[in-house]
Amino acid sequence: MRHGADEAIGGKPVVIDVSVRRLYCENPGCSKTTFVEQVPGLTVRYQRRTPFLQKVIASVATALAGRAGARLLPCRGRAC
């Protein structure tokens, strides 16, 4: 089960739960023993956010940087 955060809708946080397959590598020389199936456009390896939400956060960080961005991000999707 993967849990990914997405952009808020109507002031409510959104969490997307996706059931994915876990694949096992049977090659003893492989450094990775398990692999998790990825859903294109919805999941990215080692991320707990959707690619869309990651772009929103990166845009705010680039535009505002520092403390202004840190104050604005918790307010996204609702009035502060």
mmCIF file of C-alpha atoms in Angstrom:
data_model
loop_
_atom_site.group_PDB
_atom_site.id
_atom_site.type_symbol
_atom_site.label_atom_id
_atom_site.label_comp_id
_atom_site.label_asym_id
_atom_site.label_seq_id
_atom_site.Cartn_x
_atom_site.Cartn_y
_atom_site.Cartn_z
ATOM 1 C CA MET A 1 0.000 0.000 0.000
ATOM 2 C CA ARG A 2 1.395 3.421 -0.981
ATOM 3 C CA HIS A 3 0.156 6.633 0.663
ATOM 4 C CA GLY A 4 0.719 9.843 -1.291
ATOM 5 C CA ALA A 5 -0.172 13.400 -0.334
ATOM 6 C CA ASP A 6 -1.729 15.578 -3.020
ATOM 7 C CA GLU A 7 -2.843 19.203 -3.353
ATOM 8 C CA ALA A 8 -5.684 20.208 -1.000
ATOM 9 C CA ILE A 9 -9.232 20.324 -2.367
ATOM 10 C CA GLY A 10 -11.753 22.645 -0.767
ATOM 11 C CA GLY A 11 -9.429 23.309 2.152
ATOM 12 C CA LYS A 12 -9.164 19.629 3.015
ATOM 13 C CA PRO A 13 -5.900 17.691 2.727
ATOM 14 C CA VAL A 14 -5.912 14.841 0.216
ATOM 15 C CA VAL A 15 -4.197 11.488 0.723
ATOM 16 C CA ILE A 16 -4.244 8.949 -2.087
ATOM 17 C CA ASP A 17 -3.952 5.299 -1.067
ATOM 18 C CA VAL A 18 -2.866 2.974 -3.882
ATOM 19 C CA SER A 19 -2.444 -0.773 -3.675
ATOM 20 C CA VAL A 20 0.701 -1.799 -5.588
ATOM 21 C CA ARG A 21 2.635 -5.004 -6.095
ATOM 22 C CA ARG A 22 5.906 -5.736 -4.318
ATOM 23 C CA LEU A 23 8.276 -7.670 -6.554
ATOM 24 C CA TYR A 24 11.186 -9.782 -5.305
ATOM 25 C CA CYS A 25 14.506 -10.226 -7.087
ATOM 26 C CA GLU A 26 15.676 -13.833 -7.141
ATOM 27 C CA ASN A 27 19.196 -12.984 -8.356
ATOM 28 C CA PRO A 28 21.566 -13.443 -5.379
ATOM 29 C CA GLY A 29 24.024 -10.936 -6.901
ATOM 30 C CA CYS A 30 21.454 -8.122 -6.985
ATOM 31 C CA SER A 31 21.835 -5.445 -4.294
ATOM 32 C CA LYS A 32 18.076 -4.773 -4.327
ATOM 33 C CA THR A 33 15.961 -7.557 -2.898
ATOM 34 C CA THR A 34 12.521 -5.996 -3.394
ATOM 35 C CA PHE A 35 10.965 -3.590 -5.875
ATOM 36 C CA VAL A 36 7.645 -1.758 -5.597
ATOM 37 C CA GLU A 37 5.500 -1.154 -8.657
ATOM 38 C CA GLN A 38 5.222 2.529 -9.648
ATOM 39 C CA VAL A 39 2.072 4.208 -10.985
ATOM 40 C CA PRO A 40 3.124 6.676 -13.731
ATOM 41 C CA GLY A 41 2.099 10.260 -12.899
ATOM 42 C CA LEU A 42 0.979 9.336 -9.396
ATOM 43 C CA THR A 43 3.926 7.784 -7.580
ATOM 44 C CA VAL A 44 7.668 8.370 -7.658
ATOM 45 C CA ARG A 45 10.316 6.281 -5.898
ATOM 46 C CA TYR A 46 11.064 7.383 -2.318
ATOM 47 C CA GLN A 47 8.394 10.144 -2.404
ATOM 48 C CA ARG A 48 5.337 10.625 -0.218
ATOM 49 C CA ARG A 49 3.945 13.339 -2.496
ATOM 50 C CA THR A 50 2.438 13.198 -5.959
ATOM 51 C CA PRO A 51 4.553 14.750 -8.735
ATOM 52 C CA PHE A 52 2.009 17.603 -8.986
ATOM 53 C CA LEU A 53 2.303 18.501 -5.296
ATOM 54 C CA GLN A 54 6.098 18.279 -5.524
ATOM 55 C CA LYS A 55 6.028 20.819 -8.409
ATOM 56 C CA VAL A 56 3.816 23.181 -6.357
ATOM 57 C CA ILE A 57 6.207 23.019 -3.398
ATOM 58 C CA ALA A 58 9.253 23.516 -5.647
ATOM 59 C CA SER A 59 7.600 26.529 -7.331
ATOM 60 C CA VAL A 60 6.823 28.197 -4.006
ATOM 61 C CA ALA A 61 10.330 27.478 -2.713
ATOM 62 C CA THR A 62 11.897 28.934 -5.862
ATOM 63 C CA ALA A 63 9.688 32.033 -5.976
ATOM 64 C CA LEU A 64 9.627 32.952 -2.304
ATOM 65 C CA ALA A 65 12.529 31.070 -0.730
ATOM 66 C CA GLY A 66 13.271 31.037 2.958
ATOM 67 C CA ARG A 67 10.792 32.040 5.625
ATOM 68 C CA ALA A 68 8.120 33.459 3.295
ATOM 69 C CA GLY A 69 7.785 30.123 1.505
ATOM 70 C CA ALA A 70 7.784 28.225 4.795
ATOM 71 C CA ARG A 71 4.914 30.415 6.056
ATOM 72 C CA LEU A 72 2.889 30.047 2.837
ATOM 73 C CA LEU A 73 3.135 26.282 2.255
ATOM 74 C CA PRO A 74 1.097 25.184 5.299
ATOM 75 C CA CYS A 75 -1.691 27.531 4.087
ATOM 76 C CA ARG A 76 -2.056 26.077 0.596
ATOM 77 C CA GLY A 77 -5.643 25.086 -0.119
ATOM 78 C CA ARG A 78 -7.125 26.986 2.838
ATOM 79 C CA ALA A 79 -7.244 30.525 4.182
ATOM 80 C CA CYS A 80 -4.655 31.441 6.815
#
